Coordinates of C-alpha atoms and ligand atoms in Angstrom, one line a residue:
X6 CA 107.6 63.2 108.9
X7 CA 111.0 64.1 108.2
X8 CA 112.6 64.1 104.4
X9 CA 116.1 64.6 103.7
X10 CA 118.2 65.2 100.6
X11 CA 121.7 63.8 101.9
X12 CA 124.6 64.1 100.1
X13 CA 126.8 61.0 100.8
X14 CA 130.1 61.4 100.1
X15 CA 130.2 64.9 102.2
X16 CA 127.8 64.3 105.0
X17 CA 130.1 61.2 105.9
X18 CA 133.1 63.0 105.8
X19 CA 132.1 66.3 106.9
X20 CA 130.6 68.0 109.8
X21 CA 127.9 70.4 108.9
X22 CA 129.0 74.2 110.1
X23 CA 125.8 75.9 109.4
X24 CA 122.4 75.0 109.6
X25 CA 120.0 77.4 108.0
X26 CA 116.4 77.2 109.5
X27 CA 113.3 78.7 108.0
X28 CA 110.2 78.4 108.5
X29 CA 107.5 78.5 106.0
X30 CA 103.5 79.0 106.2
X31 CA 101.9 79.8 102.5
X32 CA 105.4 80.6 100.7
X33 CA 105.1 78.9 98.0
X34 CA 105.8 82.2 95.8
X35 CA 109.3 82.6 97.7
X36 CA 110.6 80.1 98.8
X37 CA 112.3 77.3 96.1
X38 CA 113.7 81.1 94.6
X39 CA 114.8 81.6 97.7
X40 CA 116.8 78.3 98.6
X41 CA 118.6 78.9 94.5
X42 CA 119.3 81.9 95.9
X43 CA 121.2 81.0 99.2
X44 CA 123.1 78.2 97.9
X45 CA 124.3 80.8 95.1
X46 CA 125.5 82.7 97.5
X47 CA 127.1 80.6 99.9
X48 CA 130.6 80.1 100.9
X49 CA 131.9 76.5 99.5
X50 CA 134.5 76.3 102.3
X51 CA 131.7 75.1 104.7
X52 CA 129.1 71.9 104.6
X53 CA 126.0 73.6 105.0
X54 CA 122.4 72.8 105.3
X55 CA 118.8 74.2 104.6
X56 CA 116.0 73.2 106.7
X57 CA 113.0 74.2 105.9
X58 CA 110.1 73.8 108.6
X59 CA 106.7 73.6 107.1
X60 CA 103.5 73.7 109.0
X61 CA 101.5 72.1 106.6
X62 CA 100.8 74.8 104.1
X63 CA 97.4 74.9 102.5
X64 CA 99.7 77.0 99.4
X65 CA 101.9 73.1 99.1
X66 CA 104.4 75.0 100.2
X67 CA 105.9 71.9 102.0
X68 CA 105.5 69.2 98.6
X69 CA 107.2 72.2 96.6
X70 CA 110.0 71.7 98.5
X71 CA 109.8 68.0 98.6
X72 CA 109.6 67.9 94.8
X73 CA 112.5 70.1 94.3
X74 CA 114.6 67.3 97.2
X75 CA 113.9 64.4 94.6
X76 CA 114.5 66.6 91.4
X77 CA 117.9 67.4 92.6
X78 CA 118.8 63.9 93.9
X79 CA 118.0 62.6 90.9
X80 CA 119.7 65.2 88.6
X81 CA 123.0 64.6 90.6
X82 CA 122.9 60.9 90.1
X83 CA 122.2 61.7 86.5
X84 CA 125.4 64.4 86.0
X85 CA 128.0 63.1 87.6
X86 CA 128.3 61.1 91.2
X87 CA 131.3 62.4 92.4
X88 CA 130.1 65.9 92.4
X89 CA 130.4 67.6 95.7
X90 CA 128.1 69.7 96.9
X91 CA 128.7 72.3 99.6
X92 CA 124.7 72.8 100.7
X93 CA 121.8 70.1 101.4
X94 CA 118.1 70.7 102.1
X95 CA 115.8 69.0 104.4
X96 CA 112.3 69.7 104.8
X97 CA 110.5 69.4 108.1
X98 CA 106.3 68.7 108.0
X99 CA 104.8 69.7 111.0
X100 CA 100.9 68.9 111.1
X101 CA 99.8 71.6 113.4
X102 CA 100.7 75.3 113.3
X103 CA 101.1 76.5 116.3
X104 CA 103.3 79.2 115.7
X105 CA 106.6 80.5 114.4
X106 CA 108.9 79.6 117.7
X107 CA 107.6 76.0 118.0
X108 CA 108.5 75.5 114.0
X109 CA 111.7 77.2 114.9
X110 CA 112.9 74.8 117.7
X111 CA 111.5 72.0 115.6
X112 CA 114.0 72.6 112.8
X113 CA 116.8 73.3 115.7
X114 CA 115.9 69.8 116.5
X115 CA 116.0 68.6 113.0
X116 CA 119.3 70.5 112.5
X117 CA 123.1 69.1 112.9
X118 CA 124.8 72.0 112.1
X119 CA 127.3 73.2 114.6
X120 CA 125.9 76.5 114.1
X121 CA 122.4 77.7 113.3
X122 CA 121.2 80.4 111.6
X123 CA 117.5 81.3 111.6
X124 CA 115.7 83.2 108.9
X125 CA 112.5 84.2 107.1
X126 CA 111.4 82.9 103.6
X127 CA 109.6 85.9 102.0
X128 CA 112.9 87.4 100.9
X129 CA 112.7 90.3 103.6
X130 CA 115.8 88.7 105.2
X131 CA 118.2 89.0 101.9
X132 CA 120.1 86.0 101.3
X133 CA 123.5 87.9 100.4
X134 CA 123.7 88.6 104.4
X135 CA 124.0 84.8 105.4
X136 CA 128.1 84.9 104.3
X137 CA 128.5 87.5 106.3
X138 CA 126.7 86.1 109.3
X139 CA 129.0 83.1 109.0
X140 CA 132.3 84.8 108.2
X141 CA 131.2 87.1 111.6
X142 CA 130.2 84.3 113.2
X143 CA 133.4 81.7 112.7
X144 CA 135.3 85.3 113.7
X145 CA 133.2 85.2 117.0
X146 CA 132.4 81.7 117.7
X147 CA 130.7 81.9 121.0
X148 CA 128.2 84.7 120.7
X149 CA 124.8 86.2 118.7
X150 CA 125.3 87.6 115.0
X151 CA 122.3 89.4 114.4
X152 CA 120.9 90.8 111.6
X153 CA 120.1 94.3 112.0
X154 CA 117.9 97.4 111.0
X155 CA 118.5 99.6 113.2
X156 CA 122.2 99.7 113.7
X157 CA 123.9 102.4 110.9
X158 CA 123.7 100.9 107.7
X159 CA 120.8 99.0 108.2
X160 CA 116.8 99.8 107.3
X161 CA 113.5 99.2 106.3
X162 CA 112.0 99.5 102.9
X163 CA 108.1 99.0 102.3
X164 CA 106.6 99.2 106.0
X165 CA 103.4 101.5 106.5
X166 CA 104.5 104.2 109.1
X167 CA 102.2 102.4 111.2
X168 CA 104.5 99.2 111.2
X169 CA 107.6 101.3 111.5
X170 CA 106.3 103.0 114.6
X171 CA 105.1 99.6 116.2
X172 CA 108.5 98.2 115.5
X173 CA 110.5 100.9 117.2
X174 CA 108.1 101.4 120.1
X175 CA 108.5 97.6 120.4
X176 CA 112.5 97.4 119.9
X177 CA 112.4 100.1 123.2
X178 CA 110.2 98.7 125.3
X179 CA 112.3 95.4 125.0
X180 CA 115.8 97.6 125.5
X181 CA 114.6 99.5 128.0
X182 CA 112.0 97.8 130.0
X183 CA 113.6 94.2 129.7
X184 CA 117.6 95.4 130.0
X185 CA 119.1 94.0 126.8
X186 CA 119.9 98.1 125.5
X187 CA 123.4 96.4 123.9
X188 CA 121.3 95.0 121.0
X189 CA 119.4 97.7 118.9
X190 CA 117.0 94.9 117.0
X191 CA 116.3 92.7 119.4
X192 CA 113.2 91.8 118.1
X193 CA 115.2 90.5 114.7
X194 CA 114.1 87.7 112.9
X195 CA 117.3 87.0 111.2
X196 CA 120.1 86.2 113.9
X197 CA 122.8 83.3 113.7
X198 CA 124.0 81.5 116.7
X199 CA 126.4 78.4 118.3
X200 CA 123.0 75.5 118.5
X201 CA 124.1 74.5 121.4
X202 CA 123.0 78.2 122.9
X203 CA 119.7 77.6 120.9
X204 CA 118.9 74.1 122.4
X205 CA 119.5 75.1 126.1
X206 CA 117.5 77.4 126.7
X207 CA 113.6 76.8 127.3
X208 CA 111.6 79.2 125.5
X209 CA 108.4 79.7 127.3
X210 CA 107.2 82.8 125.2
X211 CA 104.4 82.3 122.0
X212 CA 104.7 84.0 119.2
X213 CA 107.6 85.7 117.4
X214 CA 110.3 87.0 119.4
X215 CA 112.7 84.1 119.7
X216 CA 115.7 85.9 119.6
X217 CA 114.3 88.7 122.6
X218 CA 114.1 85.7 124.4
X219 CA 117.6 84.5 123.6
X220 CA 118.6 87.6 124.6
X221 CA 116.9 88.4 128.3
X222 CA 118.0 84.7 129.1
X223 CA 121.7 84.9 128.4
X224 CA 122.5 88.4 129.5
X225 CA 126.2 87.3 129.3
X226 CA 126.8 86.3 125.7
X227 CA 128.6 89.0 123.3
X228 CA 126.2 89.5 120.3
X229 CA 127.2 91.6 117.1
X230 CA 125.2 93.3 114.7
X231 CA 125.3 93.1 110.9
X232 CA 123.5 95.5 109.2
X233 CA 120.8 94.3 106.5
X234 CA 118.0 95.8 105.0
X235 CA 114.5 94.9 105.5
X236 CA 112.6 94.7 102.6
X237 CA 109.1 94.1 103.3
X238 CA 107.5 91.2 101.5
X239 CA 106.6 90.6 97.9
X240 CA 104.7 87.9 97.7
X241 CA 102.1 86.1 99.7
X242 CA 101.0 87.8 103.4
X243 CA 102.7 88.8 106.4
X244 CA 101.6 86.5 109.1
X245 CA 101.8 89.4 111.6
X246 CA 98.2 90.3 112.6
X247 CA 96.3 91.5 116.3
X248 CA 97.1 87.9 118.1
X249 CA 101.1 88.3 117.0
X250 CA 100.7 92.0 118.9
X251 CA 99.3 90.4 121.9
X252 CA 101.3 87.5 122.1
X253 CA 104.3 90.1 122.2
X254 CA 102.7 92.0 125.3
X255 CA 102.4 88.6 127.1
X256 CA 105.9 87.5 126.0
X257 CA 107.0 90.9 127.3
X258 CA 105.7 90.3 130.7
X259 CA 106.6 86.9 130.6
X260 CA 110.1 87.4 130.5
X261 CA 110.0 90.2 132.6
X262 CA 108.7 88.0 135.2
X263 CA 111.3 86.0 134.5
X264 CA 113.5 88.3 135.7
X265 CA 112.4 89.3 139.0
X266 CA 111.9 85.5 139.7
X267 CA 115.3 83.9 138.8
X268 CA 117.4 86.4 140.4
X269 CA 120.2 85.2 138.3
X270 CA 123.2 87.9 138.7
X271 CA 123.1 90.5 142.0
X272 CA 123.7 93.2 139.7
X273 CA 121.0 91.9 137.8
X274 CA 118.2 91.9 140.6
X275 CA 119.3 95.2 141.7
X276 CA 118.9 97.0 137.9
X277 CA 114.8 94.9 138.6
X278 CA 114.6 95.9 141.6
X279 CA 115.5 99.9 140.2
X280 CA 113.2 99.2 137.2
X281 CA 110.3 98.6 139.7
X282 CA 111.1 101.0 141.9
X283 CA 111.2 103.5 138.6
X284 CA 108.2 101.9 136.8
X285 CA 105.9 102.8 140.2
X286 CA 107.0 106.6 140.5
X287 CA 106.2 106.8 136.5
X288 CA 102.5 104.7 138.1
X289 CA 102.5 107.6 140.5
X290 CA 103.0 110.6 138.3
X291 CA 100.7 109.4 135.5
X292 CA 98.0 109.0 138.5
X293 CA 98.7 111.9 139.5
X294 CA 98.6 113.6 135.6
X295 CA 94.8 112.3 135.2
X296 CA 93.6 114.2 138.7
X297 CA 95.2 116.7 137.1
X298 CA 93.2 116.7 134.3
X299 CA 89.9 115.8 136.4
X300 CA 90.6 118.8 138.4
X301 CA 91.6 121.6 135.7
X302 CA 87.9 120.1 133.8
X303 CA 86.3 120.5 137.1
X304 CA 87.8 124.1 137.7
X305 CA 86.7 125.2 134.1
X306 CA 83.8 124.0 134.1
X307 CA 82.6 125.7 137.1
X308 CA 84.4 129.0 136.4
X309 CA 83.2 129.2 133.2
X310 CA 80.1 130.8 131.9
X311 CA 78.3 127.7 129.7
X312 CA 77.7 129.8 126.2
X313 CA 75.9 127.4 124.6
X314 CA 73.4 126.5 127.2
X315 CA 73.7 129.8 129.3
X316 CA 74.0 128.2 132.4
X317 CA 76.1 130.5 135.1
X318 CA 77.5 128.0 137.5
X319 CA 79.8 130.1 139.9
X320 CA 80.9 132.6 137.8
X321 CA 80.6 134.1 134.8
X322 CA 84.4 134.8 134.4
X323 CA 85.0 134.0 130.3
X324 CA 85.7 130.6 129.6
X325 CA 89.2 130.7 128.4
X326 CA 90.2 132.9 131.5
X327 CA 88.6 130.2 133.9
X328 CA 90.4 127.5 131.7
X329 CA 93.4 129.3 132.4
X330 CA 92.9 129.5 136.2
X331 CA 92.1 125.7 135.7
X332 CA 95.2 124.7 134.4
X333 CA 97.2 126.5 136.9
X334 CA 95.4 125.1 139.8
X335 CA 95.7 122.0 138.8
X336 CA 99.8 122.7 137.9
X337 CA 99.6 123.3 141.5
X338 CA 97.9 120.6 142.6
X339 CA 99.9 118.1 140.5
X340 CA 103.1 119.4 142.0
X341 CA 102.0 118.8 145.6
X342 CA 100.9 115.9 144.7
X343 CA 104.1 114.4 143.1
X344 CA 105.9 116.5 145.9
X345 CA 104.7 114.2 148.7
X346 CA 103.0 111.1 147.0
X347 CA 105.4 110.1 143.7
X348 CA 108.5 111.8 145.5
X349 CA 108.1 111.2 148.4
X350 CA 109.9 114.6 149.7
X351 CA 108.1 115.4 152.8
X352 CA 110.1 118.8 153.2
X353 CA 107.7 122.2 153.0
X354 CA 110.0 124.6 153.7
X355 CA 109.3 127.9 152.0
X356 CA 111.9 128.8 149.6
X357 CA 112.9 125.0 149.0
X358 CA 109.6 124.5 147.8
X359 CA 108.8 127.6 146.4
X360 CA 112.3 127.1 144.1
X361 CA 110.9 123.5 143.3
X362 CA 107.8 124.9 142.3
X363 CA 109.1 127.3 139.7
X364 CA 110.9 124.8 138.6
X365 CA 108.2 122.1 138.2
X366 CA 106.4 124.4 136.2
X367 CA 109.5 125.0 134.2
X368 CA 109.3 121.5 133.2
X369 CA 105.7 121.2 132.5
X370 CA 106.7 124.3 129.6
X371 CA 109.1 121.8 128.2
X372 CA 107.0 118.6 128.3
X373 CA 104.1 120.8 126.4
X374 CA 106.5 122.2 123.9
X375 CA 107.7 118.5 123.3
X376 CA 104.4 117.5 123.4
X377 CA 103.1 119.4 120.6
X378 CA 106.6 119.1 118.7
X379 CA 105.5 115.3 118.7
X380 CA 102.0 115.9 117.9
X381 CA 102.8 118.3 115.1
X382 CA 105.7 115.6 113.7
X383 CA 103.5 113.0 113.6
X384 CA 100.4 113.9 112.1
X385 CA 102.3 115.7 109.5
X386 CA 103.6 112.5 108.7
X387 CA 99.9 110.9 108.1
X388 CA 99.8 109.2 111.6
X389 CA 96.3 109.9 113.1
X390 CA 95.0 112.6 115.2
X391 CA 94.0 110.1 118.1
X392 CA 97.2 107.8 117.9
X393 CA 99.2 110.6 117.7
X394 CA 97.7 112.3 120.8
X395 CA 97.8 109.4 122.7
X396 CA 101.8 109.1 121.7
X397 CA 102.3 112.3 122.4
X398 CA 100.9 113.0 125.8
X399 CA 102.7 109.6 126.7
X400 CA 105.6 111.0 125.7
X401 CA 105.7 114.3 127.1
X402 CA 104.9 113.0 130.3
X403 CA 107.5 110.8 130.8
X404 CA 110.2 113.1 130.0
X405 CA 108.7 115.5 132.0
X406 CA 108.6 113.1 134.8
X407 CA 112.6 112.4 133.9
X408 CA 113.2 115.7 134.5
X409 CA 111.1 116.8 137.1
X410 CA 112.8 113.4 139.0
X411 CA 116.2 114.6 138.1
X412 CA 116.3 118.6 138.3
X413 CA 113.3 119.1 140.3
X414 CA 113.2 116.5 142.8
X415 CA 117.1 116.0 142.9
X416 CA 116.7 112.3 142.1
X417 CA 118.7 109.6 140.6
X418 CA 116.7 109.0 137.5
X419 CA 117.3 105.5 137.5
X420 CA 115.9 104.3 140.6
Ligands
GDD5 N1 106.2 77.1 110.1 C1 105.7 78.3 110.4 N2 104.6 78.4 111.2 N3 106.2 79.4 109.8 C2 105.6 80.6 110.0 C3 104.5 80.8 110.9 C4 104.0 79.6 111.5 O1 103.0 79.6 112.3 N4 104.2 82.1 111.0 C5 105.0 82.7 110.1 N5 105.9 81.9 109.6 C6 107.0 82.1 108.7 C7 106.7 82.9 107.4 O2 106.3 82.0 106.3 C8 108.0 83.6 107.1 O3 108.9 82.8 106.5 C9 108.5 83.9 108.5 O4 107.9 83.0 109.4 C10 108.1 85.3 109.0 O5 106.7 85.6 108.9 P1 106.1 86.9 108.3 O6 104.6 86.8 108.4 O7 106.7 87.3 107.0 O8 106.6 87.9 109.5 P2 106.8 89.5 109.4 O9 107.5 89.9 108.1 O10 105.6 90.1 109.7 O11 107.8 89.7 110.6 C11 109.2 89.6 110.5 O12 109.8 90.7 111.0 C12 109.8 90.9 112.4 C13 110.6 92.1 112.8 O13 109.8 93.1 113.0 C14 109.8 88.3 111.1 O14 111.2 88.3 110.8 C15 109.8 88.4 112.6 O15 110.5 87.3 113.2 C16 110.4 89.7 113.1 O16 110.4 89.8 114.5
MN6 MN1 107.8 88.9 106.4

């Protein structure tokens, strides 16, 4: 079912720039407010229009917004017919929810403006930014604006630590692991865009990330940032919850994937074909961090005099001592390991190895002062003990590994 509030003296004349999708599950609190809002704020230069997609909200959301269609119709008749109006709204019903990227392409199908810009109804995605999307946009006509939080200017107000530390691990795992590091939100909801880039491309992913998606599959396109700030919702609930996390793991590999399949751009297979190459020494090291671990536990515990039970194993050297004479052990260990195995340097010679050793351990000083830095940071700041840890040690290691691959090792870090 599709509804539409035309306007026709304009939509016969005019072409519609902007299209303005957003989609709505329980919003019934935000989202009439929301459309007075936009159309206060937008430009009258431009024909614009308002989709909202509905997935048949239990709140009414969708008959609000049909209401509000006839009110308006009828109150222009009523005032004056040869008023022209700069904005229309349509409203979209879908019958099944099946997510937020199927509503979006639904109301990209619905949608004739020559530009679309997609955004969120709870008022997180404030509606003074959409003029300066467009006015960025009609500056740049053939690439991404996107609204963003983490470029200078931009932030987010009212998200739990826990939901600001998701989002950034998230945002870098996408830079980083998926190669789109000129964007620094990728995972934005609130990005405007030429449709015809929107209707072109097949998005394969569930779940939220729409614009990632965008992103991995049109390496080429210029995008811009716009700096907005988040304000987390008001009213009704966020629709994020456990299956939204995992569907952005799968989408993740998914597009990943997708890269080492299409083999689009030689430059392009050859920054994969680095990432997996890079991605299998980290594999290696971490492997070779949890012997580690087995074997220092091992040592200690064998070295070490059991006080509570009074067991005497092999010694009865004091328990700290033998802990000590664990950890270097397995310091040792772990560097011949990652010598041969995650390096893959087969050369013993004596003072060569001896100078990588010193400086292998070097390193290890550094990832355990950064280690405890992090640790120390973030349960200070309320995060807890066992998340931190786990952040931490994952932390740590990997820039030990950068810099045992770089200083120690003599490596490119990047391949
Ligand atoms: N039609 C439809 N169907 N709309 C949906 C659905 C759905 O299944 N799920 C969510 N929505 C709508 C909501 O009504 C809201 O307008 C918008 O999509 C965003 O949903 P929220 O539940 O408010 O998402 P969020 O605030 O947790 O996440 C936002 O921030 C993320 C950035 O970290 C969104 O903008 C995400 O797209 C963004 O990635
Ligand atoms: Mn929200």
């Amino acid at each position: 079912m599709f509804s539409n509030r035309s306007n026709a003296e304009l939509s016969n004349s005019n072409i519609v720039t902007f299209s303005i999708i957003i989609p709505t599950y329980n919003e019934s609190e935000n989202i009439l407010r929301l459309i007075t809002e936009i159309e206060k704020n937008l430009p009258t230069s431009d024909l614009t229009e308002i989709i909202i997609v509905d997935d048949n909200s239990p709140d009414g959301t969708g008959n609000l917004v049909e209401n509000y269609i006839n009110q308006q119709n009828h109150a222009n008749q009523k005032v004056s017919r040869t008023r022209t109006r700069n904005c229309m709204v349509k409203v979209v019903h879908r019958t099944v929810k099946n997510g937020l990227i199927p509503a979006i392409m639904d109301g990209v199908k619905q949608s004739s403006g020559r530009n679309v810009i997609i955004m969120d109804a709870d008022f997180s995605h404030p509606p003074e930014v959409i003029p300066k999307m467009m006015q960025e946009l009609k500056m740049n006509p053939n690439s991404i604006i996107i609204g963003s939080r983490y470029v200078e200017g931009g932030k987010v107000i009212g998200w739990p630590k826990k939901r600001k530390i998701l989002s950034t691990g998230a945002s870098f795992l996408a830079r980083f692991g998926l190669s789109v590091k000129r964007v620094k939100d990728p995972m934005s909801g609130l990005f405007a865009l030429p449709r015809e880039f929107i209707e072109n491309i097949s998005i394969d992913t569930k779940g939220y990330k729409i614009l990632l998606e965008i992103l991995v599959k049109n390496k080429e396109i210029p995008t811009k940032e716009i700096p907005y700030t988040f304000t987390d919702r008001r009213s009704g609930k966020s629709k994020m919850d456990k299956g939204v996390i995992l569907n952005y793991a799968e989408a993740i590999w998914q597009l990943y994937r997708h890269g080492q399949k299409s083999g689009q751009v030689t430059i392009n297979e050859k920054l994969n074909e680095r990432s997996v190459l890079f991605l299998s020494k980290v594999g290696r090291y971490y492997t070779v961090g949890i012997s580690g671990l087995i074997i220092n536990y091992i040592i200690s515990f064998l070295l070490a005099n059991d006080v509570a039970n009074s067991i005497r194993l092999l010694s009865n050297v004091w328990y700290l001592e033998a802990s000590i004479i664990g950890a270097a052990i397995s310091a040792t260990s772990n560097f011949f390991f990652n010598k041969y195995w995650t390096f893959e340097d087969r050369q013993f010679e004596v003072g060569s190895t001896a100078r990588q050793y010193i400086s292998f351990i070097g390193m290890s000083a550094i990832g355990l002062i950064i280690q405890i830095a992090i640790l120390y940071f973030m349960v200070e700041n309320f995060v807890p003990y066992r998340i931190s840890l786990i952040v931490a040690i994952a932390v740590a290691t990997t820039i030990n590994f950068i810099l045992n691959k770089k200083f120690t090792f003599k490596e490119k870090v990047w391949a």
